[in-house]
JSON list of C-alpha atoms in Angstrom, two decimals:
[
{"chain": "H", "resi": 58, "resn": "MET", "atom": "CA", "xyz": [-69.09, 17.58, 15.34]},
{"chain": "H", "resi": 59, "resn": "PRO", "atom": "CA", "xyz": [-67.08, 14.59, 14.14]},
{"chain": "H", "resi": 60, "resn": "TYR", "atom": "CA", "xyz": [-64.67, 12.91, 16.48]},
{"chain": "H", "resi": 61, "resn": "PRO", "atom": "CA", "xyz": [-61.01, 12.85, 15.44]},
{"chain": "H", "resi": 62, "resn": "SER", "atom": "CA", "xyz": [-59.78, 9.49, 14.33]},
{"chain": "H", "resi": 63, "resn": "PRO", "atom": "CA", "xyz": [-57.50, 7.67, 16.74]},
{"chain": "H", "resi": 64, "resn": "PRO", "atom": "CA", "xyz": [-53.76, 8.08, 16.06]},
{"chain": "H", "resi": 65, "resn": "ARG", "atom": "CA", "xyz": [-52.44, 5.47, 13.69]},
{"chain": "H", "resi": 66, "resn": "SER", "atom": "CA", "xyz": [-49.64, 3.38, 15.05]},
{"chain": "H", "resi": 67, "resn": "PRO", "atom": "CA", "xyz": [-47.08, 2.54, 12.39]},
{"chain": "H", "resi": 68, "resn": "SER", "atom": "CA", "xyz": [-46.74, -1.06, 11.43]},
{"chain": "H", "resi": 69, "resn": "GLY", "atom": "CA", "xyz": [-43.39, -2.75, 11.85]},
{"chain": "H", "resi": 70, "resn": "PRO", "atom": "CA", "xyz": [-40.58, -2.13, 14.29]},
{"chain": "H", "resi": 71, "resn": "ARG", "atom": "CA", "xyz": [-40.00, 1.28, 15.81]},
{"chain": "H", "resi": 72, "resn": "ARG", "atom": "CA", "xyz": [-36.93, 3.36, 15.02]},
{"chain": "H", "resi": 73, "resn": "ARG", "atom": "CA", "xyz": [-35.45, 2.86, 18.52]},
{"chain": "H", "resi": 74, "resn": "THR", "atom": "CA", "xyz": [-35.76, -0.89, 18.16]},
{"chain": "H", "resi": 75, "resn": "LEU", "atom": "CA", "xyz": [-33.96, -0.85, 14.82]},
{"chain": "H", "resi": 76, "resn": "LEU", "atom": "CA", "xyz": [-31.16, 1.36, 16.15]},
{"chain": "H", "resi": 77, "resn": "ALA", "atom": "CA", "xyz": [-30.71, -0.81, 19.23]},
{"chain": "H", "resi": 78, "resn": "SER", "atom": "CA", "xyz": [-30.60, -3.92, 17.04]},
{"chain": "H", "resi": 79, "resn": "ALA", "atom": "CA", "xyz": [-28.03, -2.37, 14.72]},
{"chain": "H", "resi": 80, "resn": "ALA", "atom": "CA", "xyz": [-25.86, -1.29, 17.66]},
{"chain": "H", "resi": 81, "resn": "GLY", "atom": "CA", "xyz": [-26.06, -4.79, 19.12]},
{"chain": "H", "resi": 82, "resn": "ALA", "atom": "CA", "xyz": [-25.09, -6.33, 15.80]},
{"chain": "H", "resi": 83, "resn": "VAL", "atom": "CA", "xyz": [-22.05, -4.05, 15.55]},
{"chain": "H", "resi": 84, "resn": "LEU", "atom": "CA", "xyz": [-20.98, -5.06, 19.04]},
{"chain": "H", "resi": 85, "resn": "LEU", "atom": "CA", "xyz": [-21.37, -8.73, 18.24]},
{"chain": "H", "resi": 86, "resn": "VAL", "atom": "CA", "xyz": [-19.40, -8.42, 15.01]},
{"chain": "H", "resi": 87, "resn": "GLY", "atom": "CA", "xyz": [-16.64, -6.46, 16.73]},
{"chain": "H", "resi": 88, "resn": "CYS", "atom": "CA", "xyz": [-16.37, -8.94, 19.59]},
{"chain": "H", "resi": 89, "resn": "SER", "atom": "CA", "xyz": [-16.44, -12.16, 17.59]},
{"chain": "H", "resi": 90, "resn": "ALA", "atom": "CA", "xyz": [-13.17, -13.78, 16.66]},
{"chain": "H", "resi": 91, "resn": "GLY", "atom": "CA", "xyz": [-14.52, -15.38, 13.51]},
{"chain": "H", "resi": 92, "resn": "SER", "atom": "CA", "xyz": [-13.38, -18.79, 12.32]},
{"chain": "H", "resi": 93, "resn": "GLU", "atom": "CA", "xyz": [-9.67, -18.34, 12.85]},
{"chain": "H", "resi": 94, "resn": "ASP", "atom": "CA", "xyz": [-7.33, -21.01, 14.08]},
{"chain": "H", "resi": 95, "resn": "SER", "atom": "CA", "xyz": [-5.53, -20.48, 17.36]},
{"chain": "H", "resi": 96, "resn": "ASP", "atom": "CA", "xyz": [-2.59, -18.86, 15.52]},
{"chain": "H", "resi": 97, "resn": "GLY", "atom": "CA", "xyz": [-4.89, -16.28, 13.86]},
{"chain": "H", "resi": 98, "resn": "THR", "atom": "CA", "xyz": [-4.84, -17.75, 10.35]},
{"chain": "H", "resi": 99, "resn": "THR", "atom": "CA", "xyz": [-7.37, -19.62, 8.30]},
{"chain": "H", "resi": 100, "resn": "SER", "atom": "CA", "xyz": [-6.02, -22.62, 6.40]},
{"chain": "H", "resi": 101, "resn": "GLY", "atom": "CA", "xyz": [-2.50, -21.27, 5.97]},
{"chain": "H", "resi": 102, "resn": "SER", "atom": "CA", "xyz": [-3.45, -17.85, 4.53]},
{"chain": "H", "resi": 103, "resn": "PRO", "atom": "CA", "xyz": [-3.21, -14.57, 6.45]},
{"chain": "H", "resi": 104, "resn": "SER", "atom": "CA", "xyz": [-6.31, -13.85, 8.47]},
{"chain": "H", "resi": 105, "resn": "LEU", "atom": "CA", "xyz": [-8.63, -10.98, 7.72]},
{"chain": "H", "resi": 106, "resn": "ALA", "atom": "CA", "xyz": [-7.31, -9.22, 10.81]},
{"chain": "H", "resi": 107, "resn": "GLU", "atom": "CA", "xyz": [-3.69, -9.61, 9.68]},
{"chain": "H", "resi": 108, "resn": "ARG", "atom": "CA", "xyz": [-4.51, -8.25, 6.23]},
{"chain": "H", "resi": 109, "resn": "ALA", "atom": "CA", "xyz": [-6.46, -5.33, 7.73]},
{"chain": "H", "resi": 110, "resn": "ARG", "atom": "CA", "xyz": [-3.60, -4.57, 10.13]},
{"chain": "H", "resi": 111, "resn": "ALA", "atom": "CA", "xyz": [-1.04, -4.65, 7.28]},
{"chain": "H", "resi": 112, "resn": "ARG", "atom": "CA", "xyz": [-3.20, -2.35, 5.15]},
{"chain": "H", "resi": 113, "resn": "ALA", "atom": "CA", "xyz": [-3.66, 0.07, 8.04]},
{"chain": "H", "resi": 114, "resn": "ALA", "atom": "CA", "xyz": [0.12, 0.14, 8.57]},
{"chain": "H", "resi": 115, "resn": "ARG", "atom": "CA", "xyz": [0.71, 0.82, 4.85]},
{"chain": "H", "resi": 116, "resn": "ASP", "atom": "CA", "xyz": [-1.95, 3.55, 4.86]},
{"chain": "H", "resi": 117, "resn": "SER", "atom": "CA", "xyz": [-0.32, 5.25, 7.86]},
{"chain": "H", "resi": 118, "resn": "GLU", "atom": "CA", "xyz": [3.11, 4.98, 6.23]},
{"chain": "H", "resi": 119, "resn": "GLY", "atom": "CA", "xyz": [1.68, 6.59, 3.09]},
{"chain": "H", "resi": 120, "resn": "LEU", "atom": "CA", "xyz": [0.31, 9.39, 5.22]},
{"chain": "H", "resi": 121, "resn": "VAL", "atom": "CA", "xyz": [3.75, 9.89, 6.79]},
{"chain": "H", "resi": 122, "resn": "GLU", "atom": "CA", "xyz": [5.17, 10.21, 3.27]},
{"chain": "H", "resi": 123, "resn": "ARG", "atom": "CA", "xyz": [2.58, 12.91, 2.52]},
{"chain": "H", "resi": 124, "resn": "TYR", "atom": "CA", "xyz": [3.52, 14.77, 5.70]},
{"chain": "H", "resi": 125, "resn": "ASP", "atom": "CA", "xyz": [7.21, 14.49, 4.79]},
{"chain": "H", "resi": 126, "resn": "ALA", "atom": "CA", "xyz": [6.60, 15.89, 1.32]},
{"chain": "H", "resi": 127, "resn": "VAL", "atom": "CA", "xyz": [4.63, 18.84, 2.71]},
{"chain": "H", "resi": 128, "resn": "LEU", "atom": "CA", "xyz": [7.33, 19.54, 5.31]},
{"chain": "H", "resi": 129, "resn": "ALA", "atom": "CA", "xyz": [10.04, 19.40, 2.64]},
{"chain": "H", "resi": 130, "resn": "ALA", "atom": "CA", "xyz": [8.14, 21.80, 0.37]},
{"chain": "H", "resi": 131, "resn": "HIS", "atom": "CA", "xyz": [6.90, 24.09, 3.17]},
{"chain": "H", "resi": 132, "resn": "PRO", "atom": "CA", "xyz": [9.29, 24.08, 6.16]},
{"chain": "H", "resi": 133, "resn": "GLY", "atom": "CA", "xyz": [7.30, 26.95, 7.71]},
{"chain": "H", "resi": 134, "resn": "LEU", "atom": "CA", "xyz": [4.48, 24.49, 8.46]},
{"chain": "H", "resi": 135, "resn": "ALA", "atom": "CA", "xyz": [6.66, 22.38, 10.77]},
{"chain": "H", "resi": 136, "resn": "GLU", "atom": "CA", "xyz": [5.02, 23.70, 13.95]},
{"chain": "H", "resi": 137, "resn": "LEU", "atom": "CA", "xyz": [1.57, 22.57, 12.81]},
{"chain": "H", "resi": 138, "resn": "VAL", "atom": "CA", "xyz": [2.41, 19.55, 10.67]},
{"chain": "H", "resi": 139, "resn": "GLY", "atom": "CA", "xyz": [5.34, 18.08, 12.65]},
{"chain": "H", "resi": 140, "resn": "PRO", "atom": "CA", "xyz": [3.31, 16.80, 15.64]},
{"chain": "H", "resi": 141, "resn": "LEU", "atom": "CA", "xyz": [0.65, 15.35, 13.33]},
{"chain": "H", "resi": 142, "resn": "ARG", "atom": "CA", "xyz": [3.35, 13.55, 11.34]},
{"chain": "H", "resi": 143, "resn": "ALA", "atom": "CA", "xyz": [4.73, 12.12, 14.58]},
{"chain": "H", "resi": 144, "resn": "GLU", "atom": "CA", "xyz": [1.26, 10.79, 15.41]},
{"chain": "H", "resi": 145, "resn": "ALA", "atom": "CA", "xyz": [0.98, 9.18, 11.97]},
{"chain": "H", "resi": 146, "resn": "VAL", "atom": "CA", "xyz": [4.32, 7.45, 12.62]},
{"chain": "H", "resi": 147, "resn": "ARG", "atom": "CA", "xyz": [2.98, 6.13, 15.95]},
{"chain": "H", "resi": 148, "resn": "HIS", "atom": "CA", "xyz": [-0.16, 4.92, 14.20]},
{"chain": "H", "resi": 149, "resn": "ALA", "atom": "CA", "xyz": [1.92, 3.00, 11.64]},
{"chain": "H", "resi": 150, "resn": "GLU", "atom": "CA", "xyz": [3.93, 1.45, 14.47]},
{"chain": "H", "resi": 151, "resn": "ALA", "atom": "CA", "xyz": [0.75, 0.50, 16.36]},
{"chain": "H", "resi": 152, "resn": "PHE", "atom": "CA", "xyz": [-0.37, -1.47, 13.30]},
{"chain": "H", "resi": 153, "resn": "GLY", "atom": "CA", "xyz": [3.00, -3.20, 13.05]},
{"chain": "H", "resi": 154, "resn": "GLY", "atom": "CA", "xyz": [4.61, -1.04, 10.38]},
{"chain": "H", "resi": 155, "resn": "GLY", "atom": "CA", "xyz": [6.39, 2.26, 10.27]},
{"chain": "H", "resi": 156, "resn": "ARG", "atom": "CA", "xyz": [9.85, 1.06, 11.22]},
{"chain": "H", "resi": 157, "resn": "ALA", "atom": "CA", "xyz": [11.50, 2.86, 8.28]},
{"chain": "H", "resi": 158, "resn": "SER", "atom": "CA", "xyz": [9.20, 5.89, 8.48]},
{"chain": "H", "resi": 159, "resn": "ALA", "atom": "CA", "xyz": [9.88, 6.33, 12.17]},
{"chain": "H", "resi": 160, "resn": "SER", "atom": "CA", "xyz": [13.62, 6.59, 11.65]},
{"chain": "H", "resi": 161, "resn": "ALA", "atom": "CA", "xyz": [13.46, 8.87, 8.62]},
{"chain": "H", "resi": 162, "resn": "SER", "atom": "CA", "xyz": [13.30, 12.53, 9.44]},
{"chain": "H", "resi": 163, "resn": "PRO", "atom": "CA", "xyz": [11.24, 14.94, 7.36]},
{"chain": "H", "resi": 164, "resn": "SER", "atom": "CA", "xyz": [14.45, 16.51, 6.06]},
{"chain": "H", "resi": 165, "resn": "GLN", "atom": "CA", "xyz": [15.40, 13.22, 4.40]},
{"chain": "H", "resi": 166, "resn": "SER", "atom": "CA", "xyz": [12.37, 13.38, 2.13]},
{"chain": "H", "resi": 167, "resn": "PRO", "atom": "CA", "xyz": [12.74, 14.50, -1.44]},
{"chain": "H", "resi": 168, "resn": "SER", "atom": "CA", "xyz": [11.51, 17.96, -2.23]},
{"chain": "H", "resi": 169, "resn": "ALA", "atom": "CA", "xyz": [11.28, 17.68, -5.99]},
{"chain": "H", "resi": 170, "resn": "PRO", "atom": "CA", "xyz": [7.90, 16.46, -7.26]},
{"chain": "H", "resi": 171, "resn": "GLY", "atom": "CA", "xyz": [8.10, 13.16, -9.10]},
{"chain": "H", "resi": 172, "resn": "SER", "atom": "CA", "xyz": [11.44, 12.13, -7.62]},
{"chain": "H", "resi": 173, "resn": "ALA", "atom": "CA", "xyz": [11.87, 8.86, -5.81]},
{"chain": "H", "resi": 174, "resn": "SER", "atom": "CA", "xyz": [11.47, 8.68, -2.05]},
{"chain": "H", "resi": 175, "resn": "PRO", "atom": "CA", "xyz": [13.91, 6.78, 0.17]},
{"chain": "H", "resi": 176, "resn": "SER", "atom": "CA", "xyz": [11.65, 3.73, -0.04]},
{"chain": "H", "resi": 177, "resn": "GLY", "atom": "CA", "xyz": [11.77, 3.82, -3.84]},
{"chain": "H", "resi": 178, "resn": "SER", "atom": "CA", "xyz": [8.15, 4.88, -4.39]},
{"chain": "H", "resi": 179, "resn": "PRO", "atom": "CA", "xyz": [7.32, 8.09, -6.25]},
{"chain": "H", "resi": 180, "resn": "SER", "atom": "CA", "xyz": [6.94, 11.05, -3.95]},
{"chain": "H", "resi": 181, "resn": "VAL", "atom": "CA", "xyz": [3.77, 12.96, -3.35]},
{"chain": "H", "resi": 182, "resn": "THR", "atom": "CA", "xyz": [3.22, 16.12, -5.38]},
{"chain": "H", "resi": 183, "resn": "VAL", "atom": "CA", "xyz": [2.74, 19.09, -3.05]},
{"chain": "H", "resi": 184, "resn": "PRO", "atom": "CA", "xyz": [0.92, 22.31, -4.02]},
{"chain": "H", "resi": 185, "resn": "ALA", "atom": "CA", "xyz": [3.04, 25.45, -4.01]},
{"chain": "H", "resi": 186, "resn": "ASN", "atom": "CA", "xyz": [0.52, 27.24, -1.78]},
{"chain": "H", "resi": 187, "resn": "GLU", "atom": "CA", "xyz": [0.68, 26.33, 1.95]},
{"chain": "H", "resi": 188, "resn": "LYS", "atom": "CA", "xyz": [-3.10, 26.53, 2.35]},
{"chain": "H", "resi": 189, "resn": "ASP", "atom": "CA", "xyz": [-3.63, 24.11, -0.53]},
{"chain": "H", "resi": 190, "resn": "ALA", "atom": "CA", "xyz": [-0.99, 21.76, 0.87]},
{"chain": "H", "resi": 191, "resn": "LEU", "atom": "CA", "xyz": [-2.76, 21.74, 4.24]},
{"chain": "H", "resi": 192, "resn": "ALA", "atom": "CA", "xyz": [-6.12, 21.23, 2.54]},
{"chain": "H", "resi": 193, "resn": "GLU", "atom": "CA", "xyz": [-4.76, 18.19, 0.67]},
{"chain": "H", "resi": 194, "resn": "LEU", "atom": "CA", "xyz": [-3.34, 16.74, 3.88]},
{"chain": "H", "resi": 195, "resn": "ALA", "atom": "CA", "xyz": [-6.69, 17.29, 5.59]},
{"chain": "H", "resi": 196, "resn": "ALA", "atom": "CA", "xyz": [-8.50, 15.54, 2.75]},
{"chain": "H", "resi": 197, "resn": "ALA", "atom": "CA", "xyz": [-6.09, 12.59, 2.95]},
{"chain": "H", "resi": 198, "resn": "GLU", "atom": "CA", "xyz": [-6.57, 12.31, 6.72]},
{"chain": "H", "resi": 199, "resn": "ARG", "atom": "CA", "xyz": [-10.35, 12.54, 6.36]},
{"chain": "H", "resi": 200, "resn": "ALA", "atom": "CA", "xyz": [-10.51, 9.91, 3.61]},
{"chain": "H", "resi": 201, "resn": "LEU", "atom": "CA", "xyz": [-8.31, 7.52, 5.59]},
{"chain": "H", "resi": 202, "resn": "ALA", "atom": "CA", "xyz": [-10.36, 8.05, 8.76]},
{"chain": "H", "resi": 203, "resn": "ASP", "atom": "CA", "xyz": [-13.54, 7.26, 6.80]},
{"chain": "H", "resi": 204, "resn": "ARG", "atom": "CA", "xyz": [-12.02, 4.07, 5.34]},
{"chain": "H", "resi": 205, "resn": "ARG", "atom": "CA", "xyz": [-10.91, 2.93, 8.77]},
{"chain": "H", "resi": 206, "resn": "ALA", "atom": "CA", "xyz": [-14.32, 3.62, 10.27]},
{"chain": "H", "resi": 207, "resn": "LYS", "atom": "CA", "xyz": [-15.93, 1.45, 7.58]},
{"chain": "H", "resi": 208, "resn": "ALA", "atom": "CA", "xyz": [-13.39, -1.34, 8.18]},
{"chain": "H", "resi": 209, "resn": "LEU", "atom": "CA", "xyz": [-14.45, -1.62, 11.84]},
{"chain": "H", "resi": 210, "resn": "LEU", "atom": "CA", "xyz": [-17.25, -4.01, 11.02]},
{"chain": "H", "resi": 211, "resn": "ASP", "atom": "CA", "xyz": [-14.93, -6.51, 9.36]},
{"chain": "H", "resi": 212, "resn": "VAL", "atom": "CA", "xyz": [-12.26, -7.00, 12.05]},
{"chain": "H", "resi": 213, "resn": "PRO", "atom": "CA", "xyz": [-12.17, -8.56, 15.51]},
{"chain": "H", "resi": 214, "resn": "GLY", "atom": "CA", "xyz": [-12.49, -6.59, 18.75]},
{"chain": "H", "resi": 215, "resn": "GLU", "atom": "CA", "xyz": [-9.00, -5.39, 19.64]},
{"chain": "H", "resi": 216, "resn": "LEU", "atom": "CA", "xyz": [-8.12, -4.38, 16.09]},
{"chain": "H", "resi": 217, "resn": "ALA", "atom": "CA", "xyz": [-11.53, -2.72, 15.74]},
{"chain": "H", "resi": 218, "resn": "ARG", "atom": "CA", "xyz": [-10.84, -0.64, 18.84]},
{"chain": "H", "resi": 219, "resn": "LEU", "atom": "CA", "xyz": [-7.41, 0.34, 17.49]},
{"chain": "H", "resi": 220, "resn": "LEU", "atom": "CA", "xyz": [-8.90, 1.27, 14.10]},
{"chain": "H", "resi": 221, "resn": "ALA", "atom": "CA", "xyz": [-11.61, 3.31, 15.83]},
{"chain": "H", "resi": 222, "resn": "SER", "atom": "CA", "xyz": [-9.05, 5.16, 17.92]},
{"chain": "H", "resi": 223, "resn": "VAL", "atom": "CA", "xyz": [-6.78, 5.92, 14.96]},
{"chain": "H", "resi": 224, "resn": "ALA", "atom": "CA", "xyz": [-9.78, 6.92, 12.82]},
{"chain": "H", "resi": 225, "resn": "ALA", "atom": "CA", "xyz": [-10.86, 9.37, 15.52]},
{"chain": "H", "resi": 226, "resn": "ALA", "atom": "CA", "xyz": [-7.33, 10.76, 15.69]},
{"chain": "H", "resi": 227, "resn": "GLY", "atom": "CA", "xyz": [-7.30, 11.12, 11.90]},
{"chain": "H", "resi": 228, "resn": "ALA", "atom": "CA", "xyz": [-10.56, 13.03, 12.00]},
{"chain": "H", "resi": 229, "resn": "ALA", "atom": "CA", "xyz": [-9.07, 15.35, 14.63]},
{"chain": "H", "resi": 230, "resn": "HIS", "atom": "CA", "xyz": [-5.96, 15.80, 12.44]},
{"chain": "H", "resi": 231, "resn": "ALA", "atom": "CA", "xyz": [-8.19, 16.70, 9.49]},
{"chain": "H", "resi": 232, "resn": "PHE", "atom": "CA", "xyz": [-9.93, 19.30, 11.62]},
{"chain": "H", "resi": 233, "resn": "LEU", "atom": "CA", "xyz": [-6.64, 20.80, 12.83]},
{"chain": "H", "resi": 234, "resn": "LEU", "atom": "CA", "xyz": [-5.25, 20.91, 9.31]},
{"chain": "H", "resi": 235, "resn": "THR", "atom": "CA", "xyz": [-8.43, 22.52, 8.00]},
{"chain": "H", "resi": 236, "resn": "GLU", "atom": "CA", "xyz": [-8.30, 25.16, 10.73]},
{"chain": "H", "resi": 237, "resn": "GLY", "atom": "CA", "xyz": [-4.59, 25.71, 10.02]},
{"chain": "H", "resi": 238, "resn": "ALA", "atom": "CA", "xyz": [-5.38, 26.34, 6.37]},
{"chain": "H", "resi": 239, "resn": "LYS", "atom": "CA", "xyz": [-7.74, 29.23, 7.24]}
]
């Protein structure tokens, strides 16, 4: 009777070691301040963090516009969509934007597709069906949450934590909107 061969140990690092190293690298990237001057800029141009914060504010403001368009087209969704819109306004404010969006009420938004919004940008086209409108909002929330989660690796600690928190909230919004569409 032949003896079984001894178990082969894989060459190279183990999976746990790789995962621990990757987690450590993420923590180091998130906690480092980079090569910014004391005022947060690099050689007179806006810092990466400032650009990321401005983009996050614009993205949240765009989401508020989407919520406004859905509320204008489907006022019956106000109970579900209204609180999520309010959160998107708070997210824009947390990133340093949203001043105009916070003061505008959903009733001030245009209801006709293709018309100009109060800010002068074209409005969002909203499906005639409430379920489809909720599904589009959910998709927008999910896509934005995914983008913010990817941006975490490129920004310093405090902004990374804010992006992570808002991305998690966006994922929760997407879930609530998806459930509301059922």
